[in-house]
């Protein structure tokens, strides 16, 4: 075995899969087809990302430069309309700093109608969060387009070996897709709360927007439960492989092999994937905790706590969406052979050698120690 890397030796222990019976010419045809498809994917991916950027940039500019709601309170001669309710409120606020009254219901906090902290919160909700979300999401999309155009898809360096090994079992894939589906629904319905009124309502009209928003809000509330369950199971299911190791330091130093031709060794999950894991666990815990405080108002917090919960929820949600865009990119058009790991649970041995050599070695040791009847055998 002189001159053969441990990972290559390990690779021998994984049997051919159903592709075993392909003869050479069929395999050659399949390789050409794969190359052709990957070029189409490259072009389609770049165009889709570019279109996303252009449309989102346009929408952001629209939101940023749209006239503020107060502008609608003016008459055509630009004089302030003295009967507009916001004007009266504004004058009251200037004089009193707080608008409160008396009431007959036991909930005394409802007697305060407007207060300075409420104005700060409103500014965060109406302005700061829009900018934060727009910059985080569009910024990451822009960087991904740039990266894709410069680096393209990271291909399997030595082509496919047509031998595969199991990377994720059925349960792991089920939990992943359930959590991911809930996440997408929560993200779209949440972004609708932040941006929908400015971006969607002018396009679809008030009635349609109201109906859609009502259903989106139901989805946001009810899908929060399976999402939270998914985050908890993900934490327990993968924590053992996501603790930092010395290999991670080397992996980070070499930029994960994304920029050069060298591929640093990694275990089952590399440092980049571990980062995504902790973003999901910590970010998921933060959005869930703050989200339930918002969903069950005033059970555990006062008004200041509610405002803080909303600020945390909105901020973490925007950063979470931006981080997940990078995760989706790497798992689809960014890296050849990655998607199938979560789709059918198997990866090509050459992919594993390239990206997770230490994991492949561990798996081969396990396979040699305990070869399942008829499936694992040196393929020579
Ligand atoms: C357990 C999970 C979650 C719960 C319980 C939850 C709950 C809530 C609640 C109650 C609201 C306020 C809705 C309203 O004002 O009517 C909200 C808003 C929002 N949620 Fe969630 N949510 C969860 C997860 C997520 C996730 C995963 C995302 C995105 C990644 C997200 C994004 C948002 C956004 C962007 C808003 C609007 C923020 C704003 O403009 O004020 N949420 N969420």
mmCIF file of C-alpha atoms and ligand atoms in Angstrom, residues 121 124-125 129 182-183 186-195 217 220-221 223-225 227-228 284 287-292 294-296 310 313-314 316-318 320-321, ligand 1:
data_model
loop_
_atom_site.group_PDB
_atom_site.id
_atom_site.type_symbol
_atom_site.label_atom_id
_atom_site.label_comp_id
_atom_site.label_asym_id
_atom_site.label_seq_id
_atom_site.Cartn_x
_atom_site.Cartn_y
_atom_site.Cartn_z
ATOM 1 C CA UNK A 121 -39.342 50.287 19.666
ATOM 2 C CA UNK A 124 -36.529 49.756 15.498
ATOM 3 C CA UNK A 125 -39.440 47.864 13.986
ATOM 4 C CA UNK A 129 -34.950 46.094 11.364
ATOM 5 C CA UNK A 182 -40.612 24.634 9.050
ATOM 6 C CA UNK A 183 -37.705 27.097 8.927
ATOM 7 C CA UNK A 186 -41.317 30.554 9.432
ATOM 8 C CA UNK A 187 -38.812 32.721 7.569
ATOM 9 C CA UNK A 188 -41.236 33.610 4.743
ATOM 10 C CA UNK A 189 -44.152 34.286 7.091
ATOM 11 C CA UNK A 190 -41.889 36.253 9.470
ATOM 12 C CA UNK A 191 -40.360 38.330 6.669
ATOM 13 C CA UNK A 192 -43.921 39.057 5.585
ATOM 14 C CA UNK A 193 -44.545 40.695 8.979
ATOM 15 C CA UNK A 194 -41.460 42.897 8.568
ATOM 16 C CA UNK A 195 -41.489 43.692 4.854
ATOM 17 C CA UNK A 217 -49.487 34.194 10.728
ATOM 18 C CA UNK A 220 -45.857 31.093 11.843
ATOM 19 C CA UNK A 221 -47.602 30.235 15.103
ATOM 20 C CA UNK A 223 -45.094 25.559 12.683
ATOM 21 C CA UNK A 224 -43.089 26.996 15.563
ATOM 22 C CA UNK A 225 -43.814 23.775 17.503
ATOM 23 C CA UNK A 227 -39.479 23.674 14.396
ATOM 24 C CA UNK A 228 -38.638 23.837 18.108
ATOM 25 C CA UNK A 284 -33.049 28.389 17.098
ATOM 26 C CA UNK A 287 -35.911 32.732 18.169
ATOM 27 C CA UNK A 288 -37.976 30.080 19.928
ATOM 28 C CA UNK A 289 -37.634 31.662 23.394
ATOM 29 C CA UNK A 290 -38.288 35.202 22.175
ATOM 30 C CA UNK A 291 -41.024 33.928 19.829
ATOM 31 C CA UNK A 292 -42.970 32.197 22.609
ATOM 32 C CA UNK A 294 -44.338 37.201 21.858
ATOM 33 C CA UNK A 295 -46.906 34.490 21.223
ATOM 34 C CA UNK A 296 -48.053 34.413 24.853
ATOM 35 C CA UNK A 310 -39.376 41.451 19.641
ATOM 36 C CA UNK A 313 -36.568 37.860 17.655
ATOM 37 C CA UNK A 314 -36.384 40.155 14.634
ATOM 38 C CA UNK A 316 -31.745 36.919 15.280
ATOM 39 C CA UNK A 317 -34.268 35.928 12.599
ATOM 40 C CA UNK A 318 -32.629 38.165 9.957
ATOM 41 C CA UNK A 320 -30.447 33.322 10.855
ATOM 42 C CA UNK A 321 -31.956 33.643 7.366
HETATM 43 C C1 LIG B 1 -40.252 28.617 17.819
HETATM 44 C C2 LIG B 1 -40.112 29.410 16.809
HETATM 45 C C3 LIG B 1 -40.814 30.731 16.604
HETATM 46 C C4 LIG B 1 -41.850 31.345 17.281
HETATM 47 C C5 LIG B 1 -42.600 30.831 18.483
HETATM 48 C C6 LIG B 1 -42.107 32.606 16.637
HETATM 49 C C7 LIG B 1 -43.095 33.521 16.993
HETATM 50 C C8 LIG B 1 -43.239 34.781 16.462
HETATM 51 C C9 LIG B 1 -44.218 35.744 16.873
HETATM 52 C C10 LIG B 1 -45.285 35.518 17.936
HETATM 53 C C11 LIG B 1 -44.014 36.861 16.138
HETATM 54 C C12 LIG B 1 -44.809 38.162 16.226
HETATM 55 C C13 LIG B 1 -45.848 38.110 15.196
HETATM 56 C C14 LIG B 1 -46.731 39.298 15.207
HETATM 57 O O1 LIG B 1 -46.262 40.412 15.425
HETATM 58 O O2 LIG B 1 -47.922 39.079 14.972
HETATM 59 C C15 LIG B 1 -42.918 36.618 15.247
HETATM 60 C C16 LIG B 1 -42.400 37.528 14.343
HETATM 61 C C17 LIG B 1 -41.365 37.253 13.466
HETATM 62 N N1 LIG B 1 -40.713 36.064 13.320
HETATM 63 FE FE1 LIG B 1 -40.975 34.424 14.467
HETATM 64 N N2 LIG B 1 -41.211 32.740 15.599
HETATM 65 C C18 LIG B 1 -40.422 31.619 15.549
HETATM 66 C C19 LIG B 1 -39.398 31.331 14.657
HETATM 67 C C20 LIG B 1 -38.980 32.181 13.662
HETATM 68 C C21 LIG B 1 -37.959 31.882 12.695
HETATM 69 C C22 LIG B 1 -37.200 30.562 12.598
HETATM 70 C C23 LIG B 1 -37.823 32.977 11.904
HETATM 71 C C24 LIG B 1 -36.907 33.204 10.735
HETATM 72 C C25 LIG B 1 -35.789 32.660 10.593
HETATM 73 C C26 LIG B 1 -38.748 33.970 12.389
HETATM 74 C C27 LIG B 1 -38.895 35.229 11.866
HETATM 75 C C28 LIG B 1 -39.744 36.201 12.345
HETATM 76 C C29 LIG B 1 -39.773 37.548 11.853
HETATM 77 C C30 LIG B 1 -38.885 38.133 10.754
HETATM 78 C C31 LIG B 1 -40.778 38.205 12.550
HETATM 79 C C32 LIG B 1 -41.219 39.646 12.377
HETATM 80 C C33 LIG B 1 -40.365 40.539 13.208
HETATM 81 C C34 LIG B 1 -40.879 41.930 13.129
HETATM 82 O O3 LIG B 1 -40.922 42.508 12.029
HETATM 83 O O4 LIG B 1 -41.244 42.435 14.170
HETATM 84 N N3 LIG B 1 -39.440 33.465 13.445
HETATM 85 N N4 LIG B 1 -42.452 35.343 15.462
#
